[in-house]
XYZ file of C-alpha atoms in Angstrom:
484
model
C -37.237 -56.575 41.526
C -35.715 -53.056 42.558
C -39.135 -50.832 43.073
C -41.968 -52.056 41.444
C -42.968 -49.224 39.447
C -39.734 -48.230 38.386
C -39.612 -48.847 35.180
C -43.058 -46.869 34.803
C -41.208 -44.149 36.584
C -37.341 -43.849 35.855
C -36.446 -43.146 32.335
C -33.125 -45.791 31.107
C -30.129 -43.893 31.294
C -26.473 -45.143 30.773
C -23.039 -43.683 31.074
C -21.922 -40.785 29.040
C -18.780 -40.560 27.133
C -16.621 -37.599 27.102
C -16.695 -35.956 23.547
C -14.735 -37.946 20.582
C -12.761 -34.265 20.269
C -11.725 -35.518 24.099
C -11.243 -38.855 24.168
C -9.412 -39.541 20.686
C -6.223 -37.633 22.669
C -5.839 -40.212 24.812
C -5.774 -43.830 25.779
C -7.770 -44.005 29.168
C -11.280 -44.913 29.438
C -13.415 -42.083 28.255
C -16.838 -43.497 30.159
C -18.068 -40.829 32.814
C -19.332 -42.936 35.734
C -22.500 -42.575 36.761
C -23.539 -41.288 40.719
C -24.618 -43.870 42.855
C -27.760 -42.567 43.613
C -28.196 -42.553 39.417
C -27.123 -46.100 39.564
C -29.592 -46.991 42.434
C -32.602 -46.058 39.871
C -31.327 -47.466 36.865
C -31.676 -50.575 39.392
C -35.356 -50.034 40.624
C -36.280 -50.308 36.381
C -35.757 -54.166 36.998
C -39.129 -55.425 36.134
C -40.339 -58.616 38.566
C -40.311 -60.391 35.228
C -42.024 -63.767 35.318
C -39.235 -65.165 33.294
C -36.488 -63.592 33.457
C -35.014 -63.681 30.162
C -31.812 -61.522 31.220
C -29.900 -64.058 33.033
C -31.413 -67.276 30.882
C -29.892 -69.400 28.068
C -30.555 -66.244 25.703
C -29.128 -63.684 27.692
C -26.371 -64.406 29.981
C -24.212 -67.331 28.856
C -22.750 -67.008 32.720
C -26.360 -66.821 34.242
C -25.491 -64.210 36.482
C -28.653 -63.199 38.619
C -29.233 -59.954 37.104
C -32.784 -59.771 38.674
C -31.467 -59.826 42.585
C -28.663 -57.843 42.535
C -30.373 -55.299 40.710
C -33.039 -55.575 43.741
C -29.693 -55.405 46.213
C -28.331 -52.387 44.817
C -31.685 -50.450 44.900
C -31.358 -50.887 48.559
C -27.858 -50.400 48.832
C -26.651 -53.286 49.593
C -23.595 -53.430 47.770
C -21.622 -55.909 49.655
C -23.993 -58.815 49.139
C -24.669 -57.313 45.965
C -20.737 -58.147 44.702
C -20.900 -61.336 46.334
C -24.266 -62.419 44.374
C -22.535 -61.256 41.292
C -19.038 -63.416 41.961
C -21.176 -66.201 42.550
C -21.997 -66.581 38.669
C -19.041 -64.295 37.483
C -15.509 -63.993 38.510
C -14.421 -60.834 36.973
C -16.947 -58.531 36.491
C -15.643 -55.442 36.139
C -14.170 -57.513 32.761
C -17.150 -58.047 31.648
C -19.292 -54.837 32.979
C -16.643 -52.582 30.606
C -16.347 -55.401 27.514
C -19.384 -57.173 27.032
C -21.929 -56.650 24.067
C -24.305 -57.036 27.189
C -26.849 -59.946 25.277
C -28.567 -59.681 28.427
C -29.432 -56.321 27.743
C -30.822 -57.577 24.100
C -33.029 -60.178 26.375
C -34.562 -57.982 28.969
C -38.029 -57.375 28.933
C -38.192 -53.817 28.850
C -36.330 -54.244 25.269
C -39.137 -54.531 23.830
C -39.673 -50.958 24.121
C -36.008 -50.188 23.460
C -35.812 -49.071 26.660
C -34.044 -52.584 28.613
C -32.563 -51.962 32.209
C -28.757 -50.593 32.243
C -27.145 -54.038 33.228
C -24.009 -53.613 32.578
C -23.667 -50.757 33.553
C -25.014 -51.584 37.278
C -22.990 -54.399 36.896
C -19.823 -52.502 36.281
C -20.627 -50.289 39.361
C -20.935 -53.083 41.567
C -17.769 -54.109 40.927
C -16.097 -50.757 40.880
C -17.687 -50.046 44.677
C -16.609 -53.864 45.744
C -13.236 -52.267 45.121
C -13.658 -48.723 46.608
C -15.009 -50.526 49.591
C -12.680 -53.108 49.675
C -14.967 -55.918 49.578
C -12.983 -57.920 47.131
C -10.052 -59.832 48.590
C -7.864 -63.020 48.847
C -9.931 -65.997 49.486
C -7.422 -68.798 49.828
C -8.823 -72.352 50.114
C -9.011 -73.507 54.056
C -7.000 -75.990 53.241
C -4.742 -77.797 50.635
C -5.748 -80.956 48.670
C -2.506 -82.230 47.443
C -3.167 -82.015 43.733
C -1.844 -80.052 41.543
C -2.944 -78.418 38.382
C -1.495 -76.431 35.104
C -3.558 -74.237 33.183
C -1.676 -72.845 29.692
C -2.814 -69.429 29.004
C -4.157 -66.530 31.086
C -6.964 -64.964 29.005
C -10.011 -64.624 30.710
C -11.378 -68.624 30.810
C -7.576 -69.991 32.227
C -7.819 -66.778 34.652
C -11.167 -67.761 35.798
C -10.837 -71.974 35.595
C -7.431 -70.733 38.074
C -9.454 -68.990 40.708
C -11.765 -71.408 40.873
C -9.290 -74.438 41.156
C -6.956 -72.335 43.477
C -10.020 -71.674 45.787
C -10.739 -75.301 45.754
C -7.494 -76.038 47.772
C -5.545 -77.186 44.395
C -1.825 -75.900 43.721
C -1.924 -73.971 40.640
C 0.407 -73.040 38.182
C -0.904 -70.997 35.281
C 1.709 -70.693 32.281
C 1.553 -67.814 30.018
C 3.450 -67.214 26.983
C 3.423 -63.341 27.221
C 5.396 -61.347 29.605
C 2.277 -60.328 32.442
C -1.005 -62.273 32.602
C -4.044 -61.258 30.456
C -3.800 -62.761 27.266
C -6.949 -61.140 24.867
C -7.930 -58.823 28.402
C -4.463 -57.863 28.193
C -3.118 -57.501 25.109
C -5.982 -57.902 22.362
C -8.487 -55.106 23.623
C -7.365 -51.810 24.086
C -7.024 -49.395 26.952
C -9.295 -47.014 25.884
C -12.082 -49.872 26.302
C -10.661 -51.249 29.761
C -7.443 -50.282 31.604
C -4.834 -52.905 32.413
C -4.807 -51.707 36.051
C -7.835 -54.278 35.986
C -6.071 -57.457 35.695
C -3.439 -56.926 37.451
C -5.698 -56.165 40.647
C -7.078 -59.697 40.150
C -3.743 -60.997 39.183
C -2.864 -59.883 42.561
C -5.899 -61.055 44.445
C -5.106 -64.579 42.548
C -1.850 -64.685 44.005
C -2.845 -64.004 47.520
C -5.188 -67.082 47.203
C -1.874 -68.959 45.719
C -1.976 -68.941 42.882
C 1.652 -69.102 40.593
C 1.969 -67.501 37.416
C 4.945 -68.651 35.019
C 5.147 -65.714 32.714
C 7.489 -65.774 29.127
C 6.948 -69.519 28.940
C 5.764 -70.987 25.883
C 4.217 -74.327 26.344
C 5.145 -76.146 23.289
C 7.750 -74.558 21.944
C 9.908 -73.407 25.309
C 8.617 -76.256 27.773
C 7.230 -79.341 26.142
C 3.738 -80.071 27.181
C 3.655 -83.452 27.556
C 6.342 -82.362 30.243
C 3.326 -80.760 32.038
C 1.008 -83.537 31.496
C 3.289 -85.821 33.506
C 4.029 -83.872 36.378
C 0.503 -82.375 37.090
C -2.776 -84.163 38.306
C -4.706 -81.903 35.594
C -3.360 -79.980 32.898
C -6.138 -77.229 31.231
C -5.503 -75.538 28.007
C -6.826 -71.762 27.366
C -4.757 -70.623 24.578
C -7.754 -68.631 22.481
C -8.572 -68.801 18.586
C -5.312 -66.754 17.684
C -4.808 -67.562 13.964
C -6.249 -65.093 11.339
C -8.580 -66.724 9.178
C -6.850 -66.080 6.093
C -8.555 -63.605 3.430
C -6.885 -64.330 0.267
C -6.901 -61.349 -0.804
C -4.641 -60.334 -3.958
C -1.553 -57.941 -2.129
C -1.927 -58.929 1.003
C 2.057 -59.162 1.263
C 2.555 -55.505 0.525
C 4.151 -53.127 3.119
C 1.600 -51.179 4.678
C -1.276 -54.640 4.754
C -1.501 -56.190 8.389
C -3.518 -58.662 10.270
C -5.927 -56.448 12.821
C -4.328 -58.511 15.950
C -0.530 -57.437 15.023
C -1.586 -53.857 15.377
C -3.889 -54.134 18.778
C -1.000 -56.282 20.259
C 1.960 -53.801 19.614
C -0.168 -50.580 21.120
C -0.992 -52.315 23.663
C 2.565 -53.401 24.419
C 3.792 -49.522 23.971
C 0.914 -48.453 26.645
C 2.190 -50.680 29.071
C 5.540 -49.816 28.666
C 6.782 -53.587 26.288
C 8.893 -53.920 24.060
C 6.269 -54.319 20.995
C 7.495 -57.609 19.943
C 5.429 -60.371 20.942
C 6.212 -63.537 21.304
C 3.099 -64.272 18.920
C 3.140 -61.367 16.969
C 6.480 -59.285 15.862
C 6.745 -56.700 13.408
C 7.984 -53.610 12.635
C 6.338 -50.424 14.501
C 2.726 -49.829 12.978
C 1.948 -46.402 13.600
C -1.178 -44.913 11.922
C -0.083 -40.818 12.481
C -1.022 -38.913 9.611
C -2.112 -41.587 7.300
C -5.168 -43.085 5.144
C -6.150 -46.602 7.112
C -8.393 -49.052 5.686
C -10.137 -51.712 8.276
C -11.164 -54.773 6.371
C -14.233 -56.689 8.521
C -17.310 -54.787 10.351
C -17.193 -56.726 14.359
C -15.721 -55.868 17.072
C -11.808 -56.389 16.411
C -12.133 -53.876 13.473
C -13.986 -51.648 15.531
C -10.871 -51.376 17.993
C -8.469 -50.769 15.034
C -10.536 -47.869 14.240
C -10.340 -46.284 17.740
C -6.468 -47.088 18.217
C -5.856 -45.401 14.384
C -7.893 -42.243 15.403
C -6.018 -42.389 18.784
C -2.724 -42.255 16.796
C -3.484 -39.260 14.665
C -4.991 -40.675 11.513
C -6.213 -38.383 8.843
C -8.814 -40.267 7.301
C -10.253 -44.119 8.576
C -12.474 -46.285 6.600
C -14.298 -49.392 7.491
C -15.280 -52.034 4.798
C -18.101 -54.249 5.956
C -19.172 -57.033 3.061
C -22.525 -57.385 4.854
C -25.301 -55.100 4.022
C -26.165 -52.353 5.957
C -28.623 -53.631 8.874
C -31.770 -52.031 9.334
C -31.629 -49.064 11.941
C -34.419 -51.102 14.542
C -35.324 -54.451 14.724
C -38.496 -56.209 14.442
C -38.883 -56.890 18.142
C -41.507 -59.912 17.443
C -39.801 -61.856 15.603
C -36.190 -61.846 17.443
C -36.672 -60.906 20.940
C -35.254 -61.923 23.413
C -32.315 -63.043 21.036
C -29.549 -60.728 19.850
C -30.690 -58.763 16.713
C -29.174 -57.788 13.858
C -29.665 -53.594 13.700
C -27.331 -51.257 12.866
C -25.350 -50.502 15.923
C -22.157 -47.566 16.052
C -19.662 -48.395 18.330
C -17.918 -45.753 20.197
C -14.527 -46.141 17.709
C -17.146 -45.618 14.887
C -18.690 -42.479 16.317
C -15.852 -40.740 16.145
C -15.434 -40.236 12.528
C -15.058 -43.747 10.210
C -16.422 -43.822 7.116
C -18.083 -47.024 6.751
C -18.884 -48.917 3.795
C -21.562 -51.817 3.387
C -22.116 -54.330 1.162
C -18.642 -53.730 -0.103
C -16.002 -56.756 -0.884
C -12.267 -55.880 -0.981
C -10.646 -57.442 -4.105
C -7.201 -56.131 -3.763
C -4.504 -54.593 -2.070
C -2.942 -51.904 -4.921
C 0.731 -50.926 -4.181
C 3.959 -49.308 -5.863
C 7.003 -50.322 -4.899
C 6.188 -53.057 -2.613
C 3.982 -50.583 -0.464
C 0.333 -49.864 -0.191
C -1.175 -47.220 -1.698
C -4.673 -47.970 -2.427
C -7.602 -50.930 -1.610
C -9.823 -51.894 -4.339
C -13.025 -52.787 -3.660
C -16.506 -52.992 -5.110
C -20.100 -53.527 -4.475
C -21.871 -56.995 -3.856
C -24.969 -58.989 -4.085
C -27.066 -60.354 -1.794
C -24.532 -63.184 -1.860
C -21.894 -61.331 -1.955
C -21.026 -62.029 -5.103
C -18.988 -58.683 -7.246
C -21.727 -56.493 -8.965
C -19.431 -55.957 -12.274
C -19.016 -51.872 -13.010
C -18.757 -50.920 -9.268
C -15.205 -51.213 -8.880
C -13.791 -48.347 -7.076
C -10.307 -47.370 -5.116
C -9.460 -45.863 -1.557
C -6.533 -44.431 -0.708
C -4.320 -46.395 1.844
C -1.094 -45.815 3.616
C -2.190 -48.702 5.911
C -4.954 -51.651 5.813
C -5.978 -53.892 8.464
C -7.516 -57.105 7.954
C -9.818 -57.760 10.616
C -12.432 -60.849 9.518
C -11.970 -63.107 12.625
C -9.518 -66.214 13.531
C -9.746 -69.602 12.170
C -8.804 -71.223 15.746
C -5.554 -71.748 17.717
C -2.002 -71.766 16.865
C -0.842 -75.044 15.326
C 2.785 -74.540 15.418
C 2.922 -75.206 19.603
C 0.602 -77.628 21.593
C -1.210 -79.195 18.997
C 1.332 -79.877 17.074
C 3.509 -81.515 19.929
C 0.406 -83.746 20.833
C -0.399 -84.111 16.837
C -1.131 -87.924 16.565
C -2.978 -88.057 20.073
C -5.224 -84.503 20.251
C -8.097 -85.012 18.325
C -9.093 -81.636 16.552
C -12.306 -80.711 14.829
C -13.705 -78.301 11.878
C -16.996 -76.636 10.904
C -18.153 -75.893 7.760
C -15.853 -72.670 7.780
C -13.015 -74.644 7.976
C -12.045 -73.191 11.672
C -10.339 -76.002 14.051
C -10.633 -76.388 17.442
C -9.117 -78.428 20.156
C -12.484 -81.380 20.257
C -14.151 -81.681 23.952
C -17.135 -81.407 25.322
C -18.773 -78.768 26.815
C -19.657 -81.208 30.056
C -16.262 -82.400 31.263
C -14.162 -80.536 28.768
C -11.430 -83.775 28.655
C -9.801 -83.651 25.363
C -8.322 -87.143 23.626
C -5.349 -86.637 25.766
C -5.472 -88.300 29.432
C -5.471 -85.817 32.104
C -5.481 -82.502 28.954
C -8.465 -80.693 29.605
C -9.732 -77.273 27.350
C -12.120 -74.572 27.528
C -12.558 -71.243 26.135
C -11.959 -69.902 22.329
C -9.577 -72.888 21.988
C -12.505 -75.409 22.290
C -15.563 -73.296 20.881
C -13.665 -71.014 18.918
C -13.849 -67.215 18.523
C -16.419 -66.246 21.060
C -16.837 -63.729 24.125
C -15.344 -62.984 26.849
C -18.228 -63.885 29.344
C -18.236 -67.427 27.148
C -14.905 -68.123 28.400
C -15.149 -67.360 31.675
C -18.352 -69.501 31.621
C -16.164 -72.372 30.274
C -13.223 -71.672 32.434
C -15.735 -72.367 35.201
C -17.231 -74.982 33.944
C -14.051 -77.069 33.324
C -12.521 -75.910 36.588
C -15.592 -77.916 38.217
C -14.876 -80.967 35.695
C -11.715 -80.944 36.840
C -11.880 -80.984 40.761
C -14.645 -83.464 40.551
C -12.439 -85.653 38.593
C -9.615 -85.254 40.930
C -11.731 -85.672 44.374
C -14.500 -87.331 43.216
C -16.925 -84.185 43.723
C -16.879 -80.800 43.311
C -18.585 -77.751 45.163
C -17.366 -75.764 42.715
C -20.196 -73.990 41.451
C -20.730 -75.316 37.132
């Protein structure tokens, strides 16, 4: 795919950032787009793999057909190159800016750390489908008559909504916040991918017709069961939105916060919210001139380290109980899976300290307020090595180790007795369904996304949102041509 001797000729190159003394002053996304003749050889490294690892069960979990449109935009053939990507992937200029990029982990060429640039040609697709103005309405031909609800507008109800709306099905998509988004919206922030985004395909949703009931909290404002009797289908994407709980000694001091309650409110002050969520009020977290501490090492901690830089911190520190990875992988024995290596994020490189193999016993306040975090060193299973306790200075902590699954206090409680829920051995929940016809317990209740599988990606939700959108329109007409 792309030229055949590309990849023996065309060194792997990837967007630059503007310089952390640049970007930490802002919001905005700091990537530097790349030329599109630069983007047109990072293309032409696509290998004519045999298997093509990159878009199989270990690299793409949306199968999108890295391989072609690779070949499409080496010879610039950007229109069909967007609509070979849409026909896998319904938001890709989500998932070009957001994703971890497995597919990336899987291709070939990683095996000599130097794998194609796919996301980044994938972002650049989608950023020319716009420029160009390939990427419009596409209302249905014509209207089946059935109607559908989908509760939540995160990135698998978003994408289960386009595809149900295209299918000539009257959607209504219910979302407790005030715009549409959910996690795109209000979870990750601007500095990793601007809002402007979603509301372009909020907008392109609506000229394919489909209705967005904003400020309405299924469960608690509008019963759901009320939903389930006046729709054909009724879909549930509400995300994994409780913080698994970390029991840590002080966690009710001023100053000690869950990770989400932070990301929410600065995202609600960049768009111009009052930062009171529905889901998530508090008082006005501000890290300016302050010692933070971010408790957990993935990805939600890594964005509380960005947004406390980006509000003037003095000093941020990252705890991380697992030990420090090795710096490369032992491509033999993992490829083409994702490996565990030490990786720096962007919000890293630009000044955390970050701490491994370190457990955090307490939160140390006077007063009722934080002042310090106590932590120490751990085993290979984690256990406290005794003598290694130690202290960090903290004005504010955030306590970002994941979610436990979705909020009980709404839809699953109303439908408690009838929604059957399930556990692993972590002691997360989730709303039980396949991942075939996603149907829940509940006649006509359907689920997909973080809700069903629990905290996961964003390309694994649009994958289910898909997925259930084609469950659902076979089940209403007998068959779908939705693509699964």
């Amino acid at each position: 795919m792309g030229k055949v001797t590309g990849f023996l000729e065309i060194d792997r190159q990837v967007g630059k950032y503007q310089p952390a003394s640049d970007r930490i002053r802002h919001f905005r996304e700091f990537t530097i787009p790349m030329s599109d003749s630069e983007v047109k050889k990072q293309a032409a490294r696509c290998m004519d793999c045999g298997i093509p690892f990159c878009h199989g069960p270990t690299g793409c979990p949306i199968h999108n057909q890295i391989p072609d449109w690779n070949d499409l935009v080496y010879n610039d053939n950007w229109d069909e190159a967007i609509r070979n990507l849409h026909s896998t992937n319904n938001f890709p200029e989500f998932t070009g800016r957001i994703c971890p990029a497995p597919c990336e982990e899987a291709c070939t060429l990683n095996l000599e750390d130097v794998p194609v640039s796919i996301k980044t040609v994938e972002q650049a697709i989608a950023d020319k489908a716009y420029e160009k103005g390939f990427i419009i309405p596409q209302p249905a031909a014509s209207k089946t008559g059935k109607n559908v609800a989908v509760i939540g507008s995160g990135p698998a109800g978003l994408a289960a909504a386009q595809q149900l709306g295209r299918a000539g099905h009257e959607v209504h998509v219910y979302e407790r916040e005030s715009r549409p988004g959910g996690l795109l919206r209000y979870g990750i922030p601007d500095f990793k991918m601007e809002k402007h985004f979603i509301d372009r395909r909020v907008a392109q949703m609506e000229g394919e017709g489909v209705t967005f009931f904003c400020g309405v909290n299924v469960g608690i404002d509008k019963p759901v069961q009320e939903l389930i009797d006046s729709y054909d289908a009724v879909l549930y994407c509400g995300g994994a939105e409780t913080p698994r709980p970390a029991g840590i000694p002080g966690a009710e001091l001023e100053g000690v916060h869950d990770a989400m309650h932070y990301l929410v409110q600065q995202n609600r002050r960049i768009g111009r919210e009052n930062i009171d969520s529905v889901a998530w009020p508090s008082d006005p977290i501000v890290a300016s001139g302050k010692h933070i501490v971010v408790v957990g090492g993935g990805d939600t901690a890594s964005d509380c380290v960005g947004t406390a830089f980006r509000q003037g911190a003095v000093k941020v520190t990252q705890l991380d109980i697992r030990p420090q990875p090795p710096e490369k992988e032992d491509k033999l024995s993992v490829w083409p899976y994702w490996a565990t290596k030490m990786r720096t994020s962007s919000s890293q490189a630009e000044g955390a300290d970050r701490e491994f193999q370190v457990a955090t016993l307490e939160f140390i306040g006077e007063n009722g307020t934080l002042t310090h975090v106590k932590c120490c060193e751990v085993d290979e299973a984690r256990r406290p090595i005794a003598g290694t306790e130690f202290f960090i200075k903290a004005d504010l902590a955030f306590i970002a180790i994941g979610f436990s699954g979705p909020f009980e206090n709404n839809i699953v409680k109303e439908l408690s007795g009838s929604l059957d829920m399930r556990a692993d051995r972590r002691g997360n929940r989730s709303v039980a369904a396949d991942d075939k016809t996603y149907r829940t317990s509940v006649d006509k209740f359907y689920t997909a996304g973080d809700v069903r599988r629990g905290q996961s990606l964003v390309v694994w939700a649009i994958r289910e949102g898909r997925q259930a959108a084609h469950s659902i329109d076979a089940a209403l007409m007998g068959t779908s041509v939705l693509p699964r």
